Amino acid sequence: MNRSKTVALAVLIAVASLPAVAAATSVNVAVSSVDVTPAEPVPGDEITIEPTIENFESSSAGYFVDRVRVIKADDGPHPKQYADVKNIGTVPAGAERTVPLSVSFDEPGTYDLQVNVSGRGTENDRLTRLSYPVSITVEERYPQLDIDANDSVAGVRTDGSVTVANSLSAPIESVELTVGGEAVTVTNRREVLATVGSNDSRTVEFDYRADDPGRHRLTATLTYTTAGGVTDTVTDTVTVRTERERPQLDIDANTSIAGLESDGTVTVANGLGAAVTNAELTVAGDGVTVRNDRSVFTRIADGESATAAFDFRPSSAGDHEVTATLSYSTPGGTTRTVNETVSLQTDPLRDSVALDLSTRQGGNAQAVTVSVLNRGNAPISNVSVRATSPNASVGQALVDRVAAGESRTVRLNATLSGDRAAVDVVATYDVARQRGEAAASTALTQTPGTIGLTGLEVVPDGGRLRISGSASNLGTTDAESVLVSVVDTDRVTPTAPNREYFVGTVPASDFVSFDVYATTRGNVSTVPLRVEYLVDGQRHTRTVEVDAAGASRALAAGPDPDRSSGGGGGFLLPLAVGAVVVVVVLAVMVRAWRASRGGD
């Protein structure tokens, strides 16, 4: 795009590090500051230079300002003068006054100036002169033009736009925009914008048509007047390409993977201004196999579009070209052909499948959970998960499809023939027309149900021993028909109410409580208990010697006083008390009888 120079401006104000100060006998005054507006003037702008004259409180009189000038700095005894104001008035002590002066520059550049102030004290009429340096830089800056116009079809009207951006520090006026071109017809070629504000923008729409194919230049011309009254012009030019009338083809195909079939579409857009007929679309590729490569459209009306789908499979990774060819008939019966080619990026196939195994422990009937993780960039299908083991029978499972980056989980039931089985799991699958495989291993273990007697306690109970505890299954299979009984010996005899206790079924890693009773002859150190149960149809029997020495000694020593006071002994105490009362009553009666007999 070619652009003419743009008119713009900027200003740089430089001030001295210390203001000029003059002190007389009765007045103490200075030029304390100088303001310049606008901050970014352009050639021809009216620039206001506004010094502030301050009469300090230390002054004993007012300061009458005779004259304020803006002159060229360092210009000899007779400097060039840009502005002059006289008879400003008096600045009282402790006050200040601003004096605006106007200057204008027609040419860009940096101007070193000086503000000169002349005045007298109101008491002694003594002359005091002040000065202040000012540097102004004026730069050429212009409004910006931006043409937005796409490539077009010969003989077809196309839309465009021009944006006018005013980056100047002041509005531009009398703004007029025209658009034209070489061998290009523009409908609304002229637009009057009147005023465009500072830092504002306006957009103008236009229509254009190129009747002949080729490259055509579009030029926008902006005429405007600055705030300083300067009229200027700025232009912008772009080149558009116009092609012969034909339908437009748009090929849409995602990034593909080598060896994997992907899908794409071709959209035919008819913008010829008339319908096309007998349209036949074919798709072919370089290093690419295409399916559904031919589509036929009887008629595509003007302004309408038609879409055809196709499948393609790149043979290798890298860049591959796909070309769509459309042959069609115009309303006049002429057959024409148009082509469109795009480049497709094909990624290499990444085959990465892993198996994550977990097991559910138990008896001889267990399970292996298999998660098939597809870590590659292509989906896998026809997934077969199989397991083998020398000591177990393991099932298999099928998975239809696992997308890239996803996983599927299956469960394989297993039956163990021993206490431990090593299991090898293999998954086979299809990926991009080839067969893949992933493997992993795990182990299954089982512990047959085993009943142990836990939490055993032996206590005296009414002249017998009560043995309490739990039948605990220490294995990973159920124990059935569990029976706990007291073994009959020379010194231990099973007794009621529970000579034996039928526990029943104890699930794996569970327990059931029981109570059995025994009578003993003399002190015994242990009481034998027999536990019987079935595991997988086989009966198991074991005898456990339960420590009963303490309970046996307590039983032989007699009833516990504490227990008697709360049990049978509760009746003996009142009986003894009653007997004592009877003896006392009888003694009293005897003494009374003897007394009645006179002491005989």
PDB file of N, CA, C and O in Angstrom, residues 45 143 164 166 168 170-177 192-198 202 222-233:
ATOM      1  N   ASP A  45      -1.231  27.019  13.074  1.00  0.00           N
ATOM      2  CA  ASP A  45      -2.044  27.064  14.289  1.00  0.00           C
ATOM      3  C   ASP A  45      -1.739  28.333  15.087  1.00  0.00           C
ATOM      4  O   ASP A  45      -0.608  28.849  15.092  1.00  0.00           O
ATOM      5  N   PRO A 143      -3.673  13.864   9.185  1.00  0.00           N
ATOM      6  CA  PRO A 143      -4.687  12.829   9.435  1.00  0.00           C
ATOM      7  C   PRO A 143      -4.307  11.546   8.685  1.00  0.00           C
ATOM      8  O   PRO A 143      -3.631  11.580   7.650  1.00  0.00           O
ATOM      9  N   VAL A 164     -11.026   7.563   8.277  1.00  0.00           N
ATOM     10  CA  VAL A 164     -10.285   8.808   8.456  1.00  0.00           C
ATOM     11  C   VAL A 164     -10.042   8.985   9.949  1.00  0.00           C
ATOM     12  O   VAL A 164     -10.993   9.047  10.741  1.00  0.00           O
ATOM     13  N   ASN A 166      -8.210  11.405  12.775  1.00  0.00           N
ATOM     14  CA  ASN A 166      -7.576  12.700  13.032  1.00  0.00           C
ATOM     15  C   ASN A 166      -6.779  12.614  14.326  1.00  0.00           C
ATOM     16  O   ASN A 166      -7.332  12.624  15.425  1.00  0.00           O
ATOM     17  N   LEU A 168      -4.528  14.882  15.116  1.00  0.00           N
ATOM     18  CA  LEU A 168      -4.057  16.220  15.436  1.00  0.00           C
ATOM     19  C   LEU A 168      -4.646  16.686  16.764  1.00  0.00           C
ATOM     20  O   LEU A 168      -5.630  16.127  17.265  1.00  0.00           O
ATOM     21  N   ALA A 170      -6.186  19.400  17.261  1.00  0.00           N
ATOM     22  CA  ALA A 170      -7.358  20.253  17.052  1.00  0.00           C
ATOM     23  C   ALA A 170      -8.220  19.638  15.953  1.00  0.00           C
ATOM     24  O   ALA A 170      -7.749  18.838  15.146  1.00  0.00           O
ATOM     25  N   PRO A 171      -9.519  19.974  15.900  1.00  0.00           N
ATOM     26  CA  PRO A 171     -10.388  19.430  14.858  1.00  0.00           C
ATOM     27  C   PRO A 171      -9.941  19.910  13.477  1.00  0.00           C
ATOM     28  O   PRO A 171      -9.286  20.943  13.326  1.00  0.00           O
ATOM     29  N   ILE A 172     -10.289  19.102  12.472  1.00  0.00           N
ATOM     30  CA  ILE A 172     -10.106  19.533  11.089  1.00  0.00           C
ATOM     31  C   ILE A 172     -11.489  19.798  10.500  1.00  0.00           C
ATOM     32  O   ILE A 172     -12.459  19.119  10.835  1.00  0.00           O
ATOM     33  N   GLU A 173     -11.567  20.788   9.625  1.00  0.00           N
ATOM     34  CA  GLU A 173     -12.858  21.217   9.086  1.00  0.00           C
ATOM     35  C   GLU A 173     -12.842  21.160   7.565  1.00  0.00           C
ATOM     36  O   GLU A 173     -11.798  20.918   6.943  1.00  0.00           O
ATOM     37  N   SER A 174     -14.033  21.366   6.987  1.00  0.00           N
ATOM     38  CA  SER A 174     -14.202  21.324   5.527  1.00  0.00           C
ATOM     39  C   SER A 174     -13.615  20.028   4.961  1.00  0.00           C
ATOM     40  O   SER A 174     -12.893  20.019   3.964  1.00  0.00           O
ATOM     41  N   VAL A 175     -13.923  18.924   5.648  1.00  0.00           N
ATOM     42  CA  VAL A 175     -13.339  17.630   5.285  1.00  0.00           C
ATOM     43  C   VAL A 175     -14.140  17.018   4.145  1.00  0.00           C
ATOM     44  O   VAL A 175     -15.364  16.853   4.232  1.00  0.00           O
ATOM     45  N   GLU A 176     -13.421  16.660   3.067  1.00  0.00           N
ATOM     46  CA  GLU A 176     -14.061  16.028   1.913  1.00  0.00           C
ATOM     47  C   GLU A 176     -13.225  14.832   1.482  1.00  0.00           C
ATOM     48  O   GLU A 176     -12.001  14.937   1.334  1.00  0.00           O
ATOM     49  N   LEU A 177     -13.901  13.671   1.297  1.00  0.00           N
ATOM     50  CA  LEU A 177     -13.221  12.434   0.932  1.00  0.00           C
ATOM     51  C   LEU A 177     -13.711  11.961  -0.424  1.00  0.00           C
ATOM     52  O   LEU A 177     -14.920  11.914  -0.670  1.00  0.00           O
ATOM     53  N   VAL A 192     -18.737  14.178   2.017  1.00  0.00           N
ATOM     54  CA  VAL A 192     -18.368  15.367   2.774  1.00  0.00           C
ATOM     55  C   VAL A 192     -18.577  15.070   4.255  1.00  0.00           C
ATOM     56  O   VAL A 192     -19.692  14.766   4.687  1.00  0.00           O
ATOM     57  N   LEU A 193     -17.489  15.178   5.033  1.00  0.00           N
ATOM     58  CA  LEU A 193     -17.555  14.861   6.456  1.00  0.00           C
ATOM     59  C   LEU A 193     -17.672  16.096   7.328  1.00  0.00           C
ATOM     60  O   LEU A 193     -17.864  15.976   8.533  1.00  0.00           O
ATOM     61  N   ALA A 194     -17.501  17.267   6.746  1.00  0.00           N
ATOM     62  CA  ALA A 194     -17.585  18.535   7.484  1.00  0.00           C
ATOM     63  C   ALA A 194     -16.448  18.632   8.498  1.00  0.00           C
ATOM     64  O   ALA A 194     -15.380  19.145   8.184  1.00  0.00           O
ATOM     65  N   THR A 195     -16.653  18.140   9.724  1.00  0.00           N
ATOM     66  CA  THR A 195     -15.641  18.265  10.786  1.00  0.00           C
ATOM     67  C   THR A 195     -15.332  16.901  11.376  1.00  0.00           C
ATOM     68  O   THR A 195     -16.228  16.081  11.592  1.00  0.00           O
ATOM     69  N   VAL A 196     -14.032  16.684  11.627  1.00  0.00           N
ATOM     70  CA  VAL A 196     -13.584  15.480  12.339  1.00  0.00           C
ATOM     71  C   VAL A 196     -12.800  15.963  13.553  1.00  0.00           C
ATOM     72  O   VAL A 196     -11.784  16.658  13.416  1.00  0.00           O
ATOM     73  N   GLY A 197     -13.286  15.585  14.751  1.00  0.00           N
ATOM     74  CA  GLY A 197     -12.685  16.081  15.982  1.00  0.00           C
ATOM     75  C   GLY A 197     -11.292  15.539  16.226  1.00  0.00           C
ATOM     76  O   GLY A 197     -10.838  14.564  15.612  1.00  0.00           O
ATOM     77  N   SER A 198     -10.597  16.189  17.152  1.00  0.00           N
ATOM     78  CA  SER A 198      -9.259  15.752  17.533  1.00  0.00           C
ATOM     79  C   SER A 198      -9.316  14.340  18.127  1.00  0.00           C
ATOM     80  O   SER A 198     -10.199  14.029  18.939  1.00  0.00           O
ATOM     81  N   ARG A 202     -13.631   8.616  11.522  1.00  0.00           N
ATOM     82  CA  ARG A 202     -14.887   8.416  10.782  1.00  0.00           C
ATOM     83  C   ARG A 202     -14.632   7.383   9.705  1.00  0.00           C
ATOM     84  O   ARG A 202     -13.550   7.338   9.090  1.00  0.00           O
ATOM     85  N   LEU A 222      -8.161  12.892   0.758  1.00  0.00           N
ATOM     86  CA  LEU A 222      -8.801  13.652   1.831  1.00  0.00           C
ATOM     87  C   LEU A 222      -8.325  15.104   1.749  1.00  0.00           C
ATOM     88  O   LEU A 222      -7.122  15.379   1.802  1.00  0.00           O
ATOM     89  N   THR A 223      -9.273  16.025   1.619  1.00  0.00           N
ATOM     90  CA  THR A 223      -8.987  17.462   1.644  1.00  0.00           C
ATOM     91  C   THR A 223      -9.577  18.046   2.919  1.00  0.00           C
ATOM     92  O   THR A 223     -10.732  17.756   3.265  1.00  0.00           O
ATOM     93  N   TYR A 224      -8.811  18.886   3.638  1.00  0.00           N
ATOM     94  CA  TYR A 224      -9.267  19.391   4.934  1.00  0.00           C
ATOM     95  C   TYR A 224      -8.590  20.722   5.224  1.00  0.00           C
ATOM     96  O   TYR A 224      -7.611  21.121   4.565  1.00  0.00           O
ATOM     97  N   THR A 225      -9.094  21.415   6.229  1.00  0.00           N
ATOM     98  CA  THR A 225      -8.530  22.685   6.695  1.00  0.00           C
ATOM     99  C   THR A 225      -8.251  22.565   8.185  1.00  0.00           C
ATOM    100  O   THR A 225      -9.126  22.128   8.953  1.00  0.00           O
ATOM    101  N   THR A 226      -7.023  22.970   8.579  1.00  0.00           N
ATOM    102  CA  THR A 226      -6.657  22.883   9.991  1.00  0.00           C
ATOM    103  C   THR A 226      -7.275  24.034  10.768  1.00  0.00           C
ATOM    104  O   THR A 226      -7.835  24.986  10.199  1.00  0.00           O
ATOM    105  N   ALA A 227      -7.131  23.971  12.104  1.00  0.00           N
ATOM    106  CA  ALA A 227      -7.654  25.039  12.955  1.00  0.00           C
ATOM    107  C   ALA A 227      -6.948  26.358  12.697  1.00  0.00           C
ATOM    108  O   ALA A 227      -7.497  27.433  12.956  1.00  0.00           O
ATOM    109  N   GLY A 228      -5.719  26.291  12.159  1.00  0.00           N
ATOM    110  CA  GLY A 228      -5.001  27.513  11.845  1.00  0.00           C
ATOM    111  C   GLY A 228      -5.329  28.063  10.474  1.00  0.00           C
ATOM    112  O   GLY A 228      -4.705  29.039  10.035  1.00  0.00           O
ATOM    113  N   GLY A 229      -6.281  27.429   9.759  1.00  0.00           N
ATOM    114  CA  GLY A 229      -6.710  27.931   8.465  1.00  0.00           C
ATOM    115  C   GLY A 229      -5.913  27.401   7.294  1.00  0.00           C
ATOM    116  O   GLY A 229      -6.094  27.867   6.160  1.00  0.00           O
ATOM    117  N   VAL A 230      -5.034  26.429   7.508  1.00  0.00           N
ATOM    118  CA  VAL A 230      -4.242  25.857   6.423  1.00  0.00           C
ATOM    119  C   VAL A 230      -5.027  24.733   5.771  1.00  0.00           C
ATOM    120  O   VAL A 230      -5.503  23.821   6.461  1.00  0.00           O
ATOM    121  N   THR A 231      -5.177  24.756   4.458  1.00  0.00           N
ATOM    122  CA  THR A 231      -5.865  23.698   3.704  1.00  0.00           C
ATOM    123  C   THR A 231      -4.818  22.747   3.134  1.00  0.00           C
ATOM    124  O   THR A 231      -3.830  23.193   2.534  1.00  0.00           O
ATOM    125  N   ASP A 232      -5.046  21.451   3.341  1.00  0.00           N
ATOM    126  CA  ASP A 232      -4.060  20.467   2.889  1.00  0.00           C
ATOM    127  C   ASP A 232      -4.791  19.238   2.351  1.00  0.00           C
ATOM    128  O   ASP A 232      -6.014  19.095   2.512  1.00  0.00           O
ATOM    129  N   THR A 233      -4.015  18.341   1.753  1.00  0.00           N
ATOM    130  CA  THR A 233      -4.560  17.123   1.141  1.00  0.00           C
ATOM    131  C   THR A 233      -3.668  15.945   1.511  1.00  0.00           C
ATOM    132  O   THR A 233      -2.433  16.069   1.536  1.00  0.00           O
TER     133      THR A 233
END
